[in-house]
């Protein structure tokens, strides 16, 4: 069997979004599953809209997702001669012809057809004229007037397109640049692509491309059209749904393994398994399990998967991942063992690296900032005597979770206060907030010195002194 070869051919006219990333992932997985080759190709023939910064950001996003390409990146803008060569061949063999119809006239006919309720398409005026190339002329493919072309789609099965629905579409524009159809077919052919996996918004392009392969005397690749991704409201996924570029998810503190895991399940399933490691995805991915109906984007599920992968990441690795987020908050980086111990307490709670960094803040600042509401409610003069007693006891006690818990329970009994009545003011003194990881674990990690300093400051604050 021929070596499997897939491709991802983005147009660098924007950043990589979820839809494109899923297409890239499916192509990459299919290639990896079959020990094949994955090609990256930039379809940058639209000089107006293509930008080098989008090339860079798409590459960066693919690399971050771990979707490394084996070949390329190719740039269509550097292959114009190849497309012209193929166009020349089609013309010389009589499979394509030059058309001199002025654009205004085509536009007039198009409007007429629409007004009469007919499908607008080229009417074949120049088809038999035998015109040579010349200024202002476009090259069109001679589509057989009758019959049909069947797309044997690997996901949907056969889909037939009547040739009367397809017109003699353009291959070369009057300025000599190739259209998408010509460039994509020549590329897929010359690069030896065996499987084209793409969004089903391209399904109607496929019969045209198959006809083009046939005109070139070549075997078309296999096609698989993946149903599109809808927003939670059932409409086509767009920015409106908060569907951001892949790199924005990275900025928000998502992990690549979570995004990959989320994307693989958008339209593909394996029983009811939700969590997939990269190895599992590669092993299990195949096109027969791709759904035929549209997938729905669910940001909450993505967040839940991210929380899962965050918990599954070893602390040492997670510490590396969280550092850029700590720096962004302007926090000093502590010693590695302190950071990892602190991180272990927020790991079960944080859903993103950004949240984890925010939750770590109190561990790292010199002085915590009291949330006004928390301070008003818990740092009150009545608690001062309890805090004073605690301060004295904390000079002595061993800083383990058990010893600290014993101390607090003893204190509750002695004062007749509920444990929570003591714990909350201490929590606010230590973290500035009413919600935090377990009190005894944070005390143990902060250590005696920081705990005493923060409790003294809180005492000072609630007694009306400067905070
Ligand atoms: N450049 C096209 C796109 O981004 C590629 C379509 C294809 O896969 O053939 O939609």
CSV table of C-alpha atoms and ligand atoms in Angstrom, one decimal:
chain,number,residue,atom,x,y,z
A,1,UNK,CA,0.0,0.0,0.0
A,2,UNK,CA,1.1,3.5,-0.7
A,3,UNK,CA,2.3,5.5,2.3
A,4,UNK,CA,-0.5,7.5,3.8
A,5,UNK,CA,0.0,11.2,3.4
A,6,UNK,CA,-2.3,13.9,4.7
A,7,UNK,CA,-2.0,17.7,4.7
A,8,UNK,CA,-3.2,20.8,6.5
A,9,UNK,CA,-3.4,23.7,4.1
A,10,UNK,CA,-4.5,26.9,6.0
A,11,UNK,CA,-4.8,30.2,4.3
A,12,UNK,CA,-2.7,32.6,6.4
A,13,UNK,CA,-5.4,35.2,6.5
A,14,UNK,CA,-6.1,34.9,10.2
A,15,UNK,CA,-5.0,33.0,13.3
A,16,UNK,CA,-5.6,29.3,13.9
A,17,UNK,CA,-9.1,28.8,15.4
A,18,UNK,CA,-10.8,25.7,16.8
A,19,UNK,CA,-12.2,24.5,13.5
A,20,UNK,CA,-8.8,24.7,11.7
A,21,UNK,CA,-7.1,23.1,14.7
A,22,UNK,CA,-9.5,20.2,14.7
A,23,UNK,CA,-8.9,19.7,10.9
A,24,UNK,CA,-5.2,19.8,11.5
A,25,UNK,CA,-5.5,17.3,14.4
A,26,UNK,CA,-7.6,14.8,12.5
A,27,UNK,CA,-5.1,14.9,9.6
A,28,UNK,CA,-2.2,14.6,11.9
A,29,UNK,CA,-3.7,11.7,13.8
A,30,UNK,CA,-4.7,9.9,10.7
A,31,UNK,CA,-1.1,10.2,9.4
A,32,UNK,CA,0.4,9.1,12.7
A,33,UNK,CA,-2.0,6.2,13.1
A,34,UNK,CA,-0.9,4.9,9.7
A,35,UNK,CA,2.8,5.8,10.2
A,36,UNK,CA,2.3,8.2,7.4
A,37,UNK,CA,3.4,11.7,6.6
A,38,UNK,CA,1.7,15.0,7.5
A,39,UNK,CA,2.3,18.0,5.3
A,40,UNK,CA,1.9,21.7,6.2
A,41,UNK,CA,1.1,24.0,3.3
A,42,UNK,CA,0.2,27.6,3.3
A,43,UNK,CA,-2.3,28.6,0.7
A,44,UNK,CA,-1.2,32.2,0.4
A,45,UNK,CA,-2.1,33.0,-3.2
A,46,UNK,CA,-4.4,35.7,-2.0
A,47,UNK,CA,-1.7,38.3,-1.7
A,48,UNK,CA,-4.1,40.9,-0.3
A,49,UNK,CA,-5.2,39.0,2.7
A,50,UNK,CA,-2.3,36.7,3.4
A,51,UNK,CA,0.1,38.0,6.1
A,52,UNK,CA,3.5,36.6,7.3
A,53,UNK,CA,2.4,37.2,10.9
A,54,UNK,CA,-0.5,34.7,10.4
A,55,UNK,CA,2.0,32.2,9.0
A,56,UNK,CA,4.0,32.6,12.2
A,57,UNK,CA,1.1,32.4,14.5
A,58,UNK,CA,-0.4,29.3,12.8
A,59,UNK,CA,3.0,27.6,13.0
A,60,UNK,CA,3.3,28.5,16.6
A,61,UNK,CA,-0.2,27.3,17.4
A,62,UNK,CA,0.4,23.9,15.7
A,63,UNK,CA,3.7,23.5,17.5
A,64,UNK,CA,2.1,24.3,20.8
A,65,UNK,CA,-0.6,21.7,20.1
A,66,UNK,CA,2.2,19.2,19.4
A,67,UNK,CA,1.1,18.7,15.8
A,68,UNK,CA,4.5,18.6,14.2
A,69,UNK,CA,4.6,18.3,10.4
A,70,UNK,CA,6.9,16.0,8.5
A,71,UNK,CA,7.1,18.0,5.3
A,72,UNK,CA,6.8,21.6,4.5
A,73,UNK,CA,5.8,24.2,5.1
A,74,UNK,CA,5.1,24.8,1.4
A,75,UNK,CA,4.0,28.1,0.2
A,76,UNK,CA,1.7,28.3,-2.8
A,77,UNK,CA,3.0,31.7,-3.6
A,78,UNK,CA,6.3,30.0,-4.4
A,79,UNK,CA,4.8,27.5,-6.7
A,80,UNK,CA,3.0,29.7,-9.2
A,81,UNK,CA,5.1,28.3,-12.1
A,82,UNK,CA,4.1,24.8,-11.4
A,83,UNK,CA,0.4,25.7,-11.5
A,84,UNK,CA,0.9,27.6,-14.8
A,85,UNK,CA,2.6,24.5,-16.2
A,86,UNK,CA,-0.3,22.3,-15.4
A,87,UNK,CA,-2.7,24.9,-16.8
A,88,UNK,CA,-0.8,25.0,-20.0
A,89,UNK,CA,-1.0,21.2,-20.3
A,90,UNK,CA,-4.7,21.2,-19.8
A,91,UNK,CA,-5.1,23.9,-22.4
A,92,UNK,CA,-2.9,22.2,-24.9
A,93,UNK,CA,-4.7,18.9,-24.5
A,94,UNK,CA,-8.0,20.7,-25.1
A,95,UNK,CA,-9.3,20.0,-21.5
A,96,UNK,CA,-9.4,23.7,-20.7
A,97,UNK,CA,-10.1,26.8,-22.8
A,98,UNK,CA,-9.6,30.5,-22.7
A,99,UNK,CA,-12.6,32.7,-22.2
A,100,UNK,CA,-12.8,36.3,-23.2
A,101,UNK,CA,-16.2,37.2,-21.7
A,102,UNK,CA,-16.0,40.6,-20.1
A,103,UNK,CA,-16.7,40.5,-16.4
A,104,UNK,CA,-19.6,43.0,-16.7
A,105,UNK,CA,-21.3,40.8,-19.1
A,106,UNK,CA,-20.9,37.7,-16.8
A,107,UNK,CA,-22.3,39.8,-14.0
A,108,UNK,CA,-25.3,40.8,-16.1
A,109,UNK,CA,-26.0,37.2,-17.0
A,110,UNK,CA,-25.6,36.1,-13.4
A,111,UNK,CA,-28.2,38.6,-12.3
A,112,UNK,CA,-30.5,37.6,-15.0
A,113,UNK,CA,-30.2,34.0,-14.1
A,114,UNK,CA,-30.9,34.7,-10.4
A,115,UNK,CA,-33.9,36.9,-11.3
A,116,UNK,CA,-35.3,34.1,-13.4
A,117,UNK,CA,-34.7,31.6,-10.6
A,118,UNK,CA,-32.0,29.7,-12.5
A,119,UNK,CA,-28.7,28.7,-11.0
A,120,UNK,CA,-26.1,31.2,-12.1
A,121,UNK,CA,-23.2,29.6,-13.8
A,122,UNK,CA,-21.0,30.2,-16.8
A,123,UNK,CA,-23.0,29.6,-20.0
A,124,UNK,CA,-20.2,28.3,-22.1
A,125,UNK,CA,-20.1,31.2,-24.6
A,126,UNK,CA,-16.3,30.7,-25.3
A,127,UNK,CA,-16.2,27.0,-24.9
A,128,UNK,CA,-16.0,26.1,-28.6
A,129,UNK,CA,-14.3,29.3,-29.8
A,130,UNK,CA,-10.7,27.9,-29.6
A,131,UNK,CA,-9.4,31.2,-28.3
A,132,UNK,CA,-5.6,31.4,-27.6
A,133,UNK,CA,-4.4,33.0,-24.3
A,134,UNK,CA,-4.5,36.7,-24.3
A,135,UNK,CA,-4.9,39.8,-22.1
A,136,UNK,CA,-8.0,39.8,-20.0
A,137,UNK,CA,-8.7,36.1,-20.7
A,138,UNK,CA,-9.3,33.4,-18.0
A,139,UNK,CA,-8.7,29.7,-18.4
A,140,UNK,CA,-11.7,27.5,-17.7
A,141,UNK,CA,-12.0,23.7,-17.3
A,142,UNK,CA,-14.3,21.9,-19.8
A,143,UNK,CA,-16.7,20.2,-17.5
A,144,UNK,CA,-18.6,17.3,-19.2
A,145,UNK,CA,-22.1,18.7,-19.9
A,146,UNK,CA,-24.0,15.6,-18.9
A,147,UNK,CA,-23.6,12.8,-16.3
A,148,UNK,CA,-22.5,13.2,-12.7
A,149,UNK,CA,-19.5,12.9,-10.5
A,150,UNK,CA,-19.7,10.9,-7.3
A,151,UNK,CA,-17.7,11.8,-4.3
A,152,UNK,CA,-17.0,8.6,-2.4
A,153,UNK,CA,-16.7,10.3,0.9
A,154,UNK,CA,-15.1,8.3,3.7
A,155,UNK,CA,-17.4,9.7,6.3
A,156,UNK,CA,-20.7,10.3,4.4
A,157,UNK,CA,-20.6,7.6,1.8
A,158,UNK,CA,-21.3,8.4,-1.9
A,159,UNK,CA,-22.5,11.9,-2.7
A,160,UNK,CA,-23.5,12.5,-6.4
A,161,UNK,CA,-23.2,15.9,-8.1
A,162,UNK,CA,-25.0,16.4,-11.4
A,163,UNK,CA,-22.7,18.1,-14.0
A,164,UNK,CA,-25.5,20.5,-14.9
A,165,UNK,CA,-25.0,21.9,-11.4
A,166,UNK,CA,-21.3,22.5,-12.1
A,167,UNK,CA,-20.2,25.1,-14.6
A,168,UNK,CA,-16.9,25.5,-16.5
A,169,UNK,CA,-15.0,26.9,-13.5
A,170,UNK,CA,-11.9,29.1,-13.7
A,171,UNK,CA,-8.4,27.6,-13.3
A,172,UNK,CA,-6.3,30.7,-14.1
A,173,UNK,CA,-7.4,34.2,-13.6
A,174,UNK,CA,-6.8,36.9,-16.2
A,175,UNK,CA,-3.7,38.0,-14.3
A,176,UNK,CA,-2.3,34.5,-14.6
A,177,UNK,CA,-2.7,33.5,-10.9
A,178,UNK,CA,-4.3,30.1,-10.2
A,179,UNK,CA,-7.6,29.7,-8.5
A,180,UNK,CA,-7.9,27.7,-5.3
A,181,UNK,CA,-9.2,24.6,-7.3
A,182,UNK,CA,-6.2,24.5,-9.6
A,183,UNK,CA,-3.6,25.2,-6.9
A,184,UNK,CA,-5.1,22.7,-4.4
A,185,UNK,CA,-5.3,19.9,-7.0
A,186,UNK,CA,-1.9,20.4,-8.4
A,187,UNK,CA,-0.4,20.5,-4.9
A,188,UNK,CA,-2.2,17.5,-3.6
A,189,UNK,CA,-1.2,15.6,-6.8
A,190,UNK,CA,2.4,16.6,-6.8
A,191,UNK,CA,2.8,16.2,-3.1
A,192,UNK,CA,1.4,12.7,-3.2
A,193,UNK,CA,-1.5,13.3,-0.8
A,194,UNK,CA,-3.5,10.2,-0.3
A,195,UNK,CA,-6.2,11.5,2.0
A,196,UNK,CA,-7.9,14.9,2.1
A,197,UNK,CA,-9.6,15.4,5.4
A,198,UNK,CA,-11.3,18.8,5.6
A,199,UNK,CA,-14.5,20.6,6.7
A,200,UNK,CA,-17.7,19.8,4.9
A,201,UNK,CA,-18.0,23.3,3.8
A,202,UNK,CA,-15.6,22.1,1.0
A,203,UNK,CA,-17.8,19.2,0.0
A,204,UNK,CA,-19.3,21.1,-3.0
A,205,UNK,CA,-15.7,21.9,-4.2
A,206,UNK,CA,-14.8,18.2,-4.3
A,207,UNK,CA,-16.6,17.2,-7.6
A,208,UNK,CA,-14.9,20.0,-9.3
A,209,UNK,CA,-11.5,18.9,-8.0
A,210,UNK,CA,-12.2,15.3,-9.0
A,211,UNK,CA,-13.0,16.5,-12.5
A,212,UNK,CA,-9.7,18.3,-12.5
A,213,UNK,CA,-7.8,15.2,-11.5
A,214,UNK,CA,-9.5,13.3,-14.3
A,215,UNK,CA,-8.6,16.0,-16.8
A,216,UNK,CA,-5.0,15.6,-15.6
A,217,UNK,CA,-5.3,11.8,-16.0
A,218,UNK,CA,-4.6,11.4,-12.3
A,219,UNK,CA,-6.2,9.3,-9.6
A,220,UNK,CA,-7.9,11.6,-7.0
A,221,UNK,CA,-7.0,11.2,-3.3
A,222,UNK,CA,-9.6,9.8,-0.9
A,223,UNK,CA,-11.9,12.5,0.6
A,224,UNK,CA,-13.3,12.8,4.1
A,225,UNK,CA,-15.5,15.7,4.9
A,226,UNK,CA,-15.8,16.4,8.6
A,227,UNK,CA,-19.1,17.9,9.8
A,228,UNK,CA,-18.7,21.5,11.0
A,229,UNK,CA,-18.6,22.8,14.6
A,230,UNK,CA,-21.6,24.7,15.9
A,231,UNK,CA,-21.7,27.1,18.7
A,232,UNK,CA,-23.7,26.2,21.8
A,233,UNK,CA,-26.8,27.9,20.2
A,234,UNK,CA,-26.6,25.7,17.2
A,235,UNK,CA,-25.3,28.4,14.9
A,236,UNK,CA,-22.1,28.1,13.0
A,237,UNK,CA,-19.2,28.5,15.4
A,238,UNK,CA,-17.9,32.1,15.4
A,239,UNK,CA,-16.2,34.7,17.6
A,240,UNK,CA,-19.6,35.5,19.0
A,241,UNK,CA,-19.4,32.2,20.9
A,242,UNK,CA,-16.2,33.1,22.5
A,243,UNK,CA,-14.3,30.7,20.2
A,244,UNK,CA,-11.0,32.3,20.2
A,245,UNK,CA,-7.7,31.6,18.4
A,246,UNK,CA,-5.7,28.7,19.7
A,247,UNK,CA,-3.0,31.0,21.0
A,248,UNK,CA,-5.5,32.9,23.0
A,249,UNK,CA,-6.4,29.7,24.8
A,250,UNK,CA,-2.7,29.3,25.6
A,251,UNK,CA,-2.8,32.8,27.0
A,252,UNK,CA,-5.8,32.0,29.1
A,253,UNK,CA,-3.9,29.1,30.7
A,254,UNK,CA,-5.2,26.1,28.8
A,255,UNK,CA,-2.9,23.1,28.4
A,256,UNK,CA,-2.3,21.7,24.9
A,257,UNK,CA,-3.2,18.2,26.1
A,258,UNK,CA,-6.6,19.5,27.2
A,259,UNK,CA,-7.2,21.3,23.9
A,260,UNK,CA,-6.2,18.3,21.9
A,261,UNK,CA,-8.4,16.0,24.0
A,262,UNK,CA,-11.3,18.4,23.6
A,263,UNK,CA,-10.8,18.8,19.8
A,264,UNK,CA,-10.5,15.0,19.2
A,265,UNK,CA,-13.9,14.5,20.7
A,266,UNK,CA,-15.5,17.3,18.6
A,267,UNK,CA,-17.0,15.0,16.0
A,268,UNK,CA,-15.1,11.8,16.8
A,269,UNK,CA,-15.8,9.3,19.5
A,270,UNK,CA,-14.5,6.0,20.9
A,271,UNK,CA,-17.3,4.4,22.9
A,272,UNK,CA,-17.9,6.7,25.8
A,273,UNK,CA,-14.3,7.4,26.5
A,274,UNK,CA,-13.8,11.1,27.2
A,275,UNK,CA,-10.2,11.3,28.3
A,276,UNK,CA,-7.5,10.5,25.8
A,277,UNK,CA,-3.7,10.6,26.0
A,278,UNK,CA,-1.9,11.4,22.9
A,279,UNK,CA,-0.9,7.8,22.5
A,280,UNK,CA,-4.5,6.6,22.9
A,281,UNK,CA,-5.7,9.1,20.3
A,282,UNK,CA,-3.1,8.0,17.8
A,283,UNK,CA,-3.8,4.4,18.4
A,284,UNK,CA,-7.6,4.7,18.2
A,285,UNK,CA,-8.3,7.4,15.7
A,286,UNK,CA,-9.9,6.4,12.5
A,287,UNK,CA,-12.3,8.0,10.1
A,288,UNK,CA,-15.1,5.5,10.5
A,289,UNK,CA,-15.8,6.8,14.0
A,290,UNK,CA,-16.2,10.4,12.8
A,291,UNK,CA,-19.8,11.5,13.3
A,292,UNK,CA,-21.9,12.5,10.4
A,293,UNK,CA,-23.6,15.2,12.3
A,294,UNK,CA,-22.3,18.6,13.4
A,295,UNK,CA,-20.4,18.8,16.7
A,296,UNK,CA,-21.3,21.4,19.3
A,297,UNK,CA,-18.7,23.6,21.0
A,298,UNK,CA,-19.1,23.6,24.7
A,299,UNK,CA,-16.7,25.9,26.5
A,300,UNK,CA,-17.6,24.4,29.9
A,301,UNK,CA,-16.6,21.0,28.8
A,302,UNK,CA,-13.3,22.4,27.5
A,303,UNK,CA,-12.7,24.0,30.9
A,304,UNK,CA,-13.5,20.7,32.7
A,305,UNK,CA,-11.1,18.8,30.6
A,306,UNK,CA,-8.5,21.4,31.2
A,307,UNK,CA,-9.0,21.0,35.0
A,308,UNK,CA,-8.6,17.3,34.5
A,309,UNK,CA,-5.3,17.6,32.6
A,310,UNK,CA,-4.1,20.2,35.1
A,311,UNK,CA,-4.6,17.7,37.9
A,312,UNK,CA,-3.0,14.9,35.8
A,313,UNK,CA,0.2,16.9,35.2
A,314,UNK,CA,3.1,16.1,37.5
A,315,UNK,CA,3.9,19.0,39.9
A,316,UNK,CA,7.4,19.6,38.5
A,317,UNK,CA,6.0,20.1,35.0
A,318,UNK,CA,3.1,22.1,36.2
A,319,UNK,CA,5.4,24.4,38.1
A,320,UNK,CA,7.2,25.2,34.8
A,321,UNK,CA,3.9,25.8,33.1
A,322,UNK,CA,2.6,28.1,35.7
A,323,UNK,CA,5.7,30.3,35.9
A,324,UNK,CA,5.0,32.5,32.9
A,325,UNK,CA,1.6,33.2,34.5
A,326,UNK,CA,3.2,34.1,37.8
A,327,UNK,CA,5.6,36.5,36.0
A,328,UNK,CA,2.7,38.1,34.2
A,329,UNK,CA,1.1,38.8,37.6
A,330,UNK,CA,4.4,40.5,38.6
A,331,UNK,CA,5.0,37.8,41.3
A,332,UNK,CA,8.4,36.9,42.4
A,333,UNK,CA,9.4,33.3,41.7
A,334,UNK,CA,10.1,31.4,45.0
A,335,UNK,CA,12.3,28.4,45.6
A,336,UNK,CA,11.3,25.4,43.6
A,337,UNK,CA,10.3,23.2,46.6
A,338,UNK,CA,8.1,26.0,48.0
A,339,UNK,CA,6.5,26.6,44.7
A,340,UNK,CA,5.7,22.9,44.2
A,341,UNK,CA,4.3,22.5,47.7
A,342,UNK,CA,2.1,25.6,47.2
A,343,UNK,CA,1.0,24.4,43.8
A,344,UNK,CA,0.0,21.0,45.2
A,345,UNK,CA,-2.7,22.8,47.2
A,346,UNK,CA,-4.2,24.7,44.3
A,347,UNK,CA,-3.8,21.9,41.7
A,348,UNK,CA,-7.1,20.2,42.7
A,349,UNK,CA,-9.0,23.5,42.5
A,350,UNK,CA,-7.7,25.5,39.6
A,351,UNK,CA,-9.2,25.0,36.2
A,352,UNK,CA,-6.6,26.9,34.2
A,353,UNK,CA,-2.9,27.9,34.7
A,354,UNK,CA,-4.1,31.5,35.0
A,355,UNK,CA,-6.4,30.6,37.8
A,356,UNK,CA,-3.6,28.5,39.5
A,357,UNK,CA,-1.3,31.6,39.3
A,358,UNK,CA,-4.0,33.8,40.8
A,359,UNK,CA,-4.6,31.2,43.6
A,360,UNK,CA,-0.9,31.1,44.3
A,361,UNK,CA,-0.6,34.9,44.8
A,362,UNK,CA,-1.0,34.8,48.6
A,363,UNK,CA,1.9,32.4,48.9
A,364,UNK,CA,4.2,34.6,47.0
A,365,UNK,CA,3.5,38.2,48.0
A,366,UNK,CA,5.2,39.9,50.9
A,367,UNK,CA,1.9,41.3,52.2
A,368,UNK,CA,-1.5,40.0,51.3
A,369,UNK,CA,-4.2,42.4,50.3
A,370,UNK,CA,-7.4,42.0,52.3
A,371,UNK,CA,-10.6,41.7,50.3
A,372,UNK,CA,-12.6,44.6,51.8
A,373,UNK,CA,-15.7,42.4,52.4
A,374,UNK,CA,-13.6,39.6,54.0
A,375,UNK,CA,-11.8,42.1,56.3
A,376,UNK,CA,-15.0,43.8,57.3
A,377,UNK,CA,-16.6,40.5,58.2
A,378,UNK,CA,-13.8,38.6,59.9
A,379,UNK,CA,-11.1,41.0,61.0
A,380,UNK,CA,-13.1,42.4,63.9
A,381,UNK,CA,-12.0,43.5,67.3
A,382,UNK,CA,-13.8,40.6,69.1
A,383,UNK,CA,-11.4,38.1,67.5
A,384,UNK,CA,-8.3,39.9,68.7
A,385,UNK,CA,-7.9,38.0,72.0
A,386,UNK,CA,-8.2,34.7,70.2
A,387,UNK,CA,-5.6,35.8,67.6
A,388,UNK,CA,-3.3,36.8,70.4
A,389,UNK,CA,-3.6,33.4,72.1
A,390,UNK,CA,-3.1,31.7,68.7
A,391,UNK,CA,0.0,33.8,68.1
A,392,UNK,CA,1.6,32.6,71.3
A,393,UNK,CA,0.7,29.0,70.7
A,394,UNK,CA,2.0,29.1,67.2
A,395,UNK,CA,5.4,30.1,68.4
A,396,UNK,CA,5.7,26.6,69.9
A,397,UNK,CA,3.6,24.2,67.9
A,398,UNK,CA,5.0,21.9,65.3
A,399,UNK,CA,3.9,23.0,61.8
A,400,UNK,CA,2.3,19.8,60.6
A,401,UNK,CA,-1.4,19.5,59.5
A,402,UNK,CA,-2.2,17.3,62.5
A,403,UNK,CA,-0.6,19.4,65.1
A,404,UNK,CA,-2.1,22.6,63.7
A,405,UNK,CA,-5.5,21.0,63.6
A,406,UNK,CA,-5.2,19.9,67.2
A,407,UNK,CA,-4.2,23.4,68.2
A,408,UNK,CA,-7.2,25.0,66.5
A,409,UNK,CA,-9.6,22.4,68.0
A,410,UNK,CA,-8.2,23.0,71.4
A,411,UNK,CA,-8.6,26.7,71.0
A,412,UNK,CA,-12.2,26.3,69.9
A,413,UNK,CA,-12.9,24.2,73.0
A,414,UNK,CA,-11.2,26.7,75.3
A,415,UNK,CA,-12.9,29.7,73.9
A,416,UNK,CA,-16.3,28.1,73.2
A,417,UNK,CA,-16.1,29.3,69.7
A,418,UNK,CA,-16.9,27.2,66.6
A,419,UNK,CA,-13.8,26.1,64.8
A,420,UNK,CA,-14.9,28.1,61.7
A,421,UNK,CA,-15.2,31.3,63.8
A,422,UNK,CA,-11.5,31.0,64.4
A,423,UNK,CA,-10.4,29.6,61.1
A,424,UNK,CA,-12.0,32.3,58.9
A,425,UNK,CA,-10.2,35.3,60.5
A,426,UNK,CA,-7.0,33.4,60.3
A,427,UNK,CA,-7.6,32.5,56.7
A,428,UNK,CA,-8.3,36.2,55.8
A,429,UNK,CA,-5.2,37.2,57.7
A,430,UNK,CA,-3.1,34.7,55.8
A,431,UNK,CA,-4.6,34.9,52.3
A,432,UNK,CA,-6.7,38.1,52.2
A,433,UNK,CA,-9.7,36.0,51.2
A,434,UNK,CA,-12.4,33.8,52.6
A,435,UNK,CA,-11.8,31.0,50.1
A,436,UNK,CA,-8.5,29.2,49.9
A,437,UNK,CA,-7.0,25.7,50.0
A,438,UNK,CA,-7.2,24.0,53.4
A,439,UNK,CA,-6.1,26.2,56.3
A,440,UNK,CA,-3.7,23.8,57.9
A,441,UNK,CA,-1.9,22.9,54.7
A,442,UNK,CA,-1.4,26.5,53.7
A,443,UNK,CA,-0.1,27.3,57.2
A,444,UNK,CA,2.3,24.4,57.0
A,445,UNK,CA,3.5,25.6,53.6
A,446,UNK,CA,3.7,29.3,54.5
A,447,UNK,CA,5.8,28.3,57.5
A,448,UNK,CA,5.9,29.7,61.0
A,449,UNK,CA,7.6,32.9,60.2
A,450,UNK,CA,5.2,34.1,57.5
A,451,UNK,CA,2.2,32.9,59.5
A,452,UNK,CA,3.2,34.8,62.6
A,453,UNK,CA,4.0,37.9,60.6
A,454,UNK,CA,0.7,37.9,58.8
A,455,UNK,CA,-1.3,37.3,62.0
A,456,UNK,CA,0.5,40.2,63.8
A,457,UNK,CA,-0.3,42.4,60.9
A,458,UNK,CA,-4.0,41.4,61.0
A,459,UNK,CA,-4.1,42.1,64.7
A,460,UNK,CA,-2.6,45.4,64.2
A,461,UNK,CA,-5.2,46.1,61.4
A,462,UNK,CA,-8.2,45.1,63.5
A,463,UNK,CA,-7.0,47.1,66.4
A,464,UNK,CA,-7.2,50.1,64.2
A,465,UNK,CA,-3.5,50.4,63.5
A,466,UNK,CA,-2.0,50.8,60.1
A,467,UNK,CA,-2.3,47.6,58.1
B,1,LIG,N1,-7.0,26.8,2.2
B,1,LIG,C1,-8.2,26.1,2.3
B,1,LIG,C2,-8.9,26.4,3.6
B,1,LIG,O1,-8.2,27.0,4.4
B,1,LIG,C3,-7.9,24.6,2.2
B,1,LIG,C4,-9.1,23.8,1.8
B,1,LIG,C5,-8.7,22.3,1.5
B,1,LIG,O2,-8.4,21.6,2.5
B,1,LIG,O3,-8.7,21.9,0.4
B,1,LIG,O4,-10.1,26.3,3.7
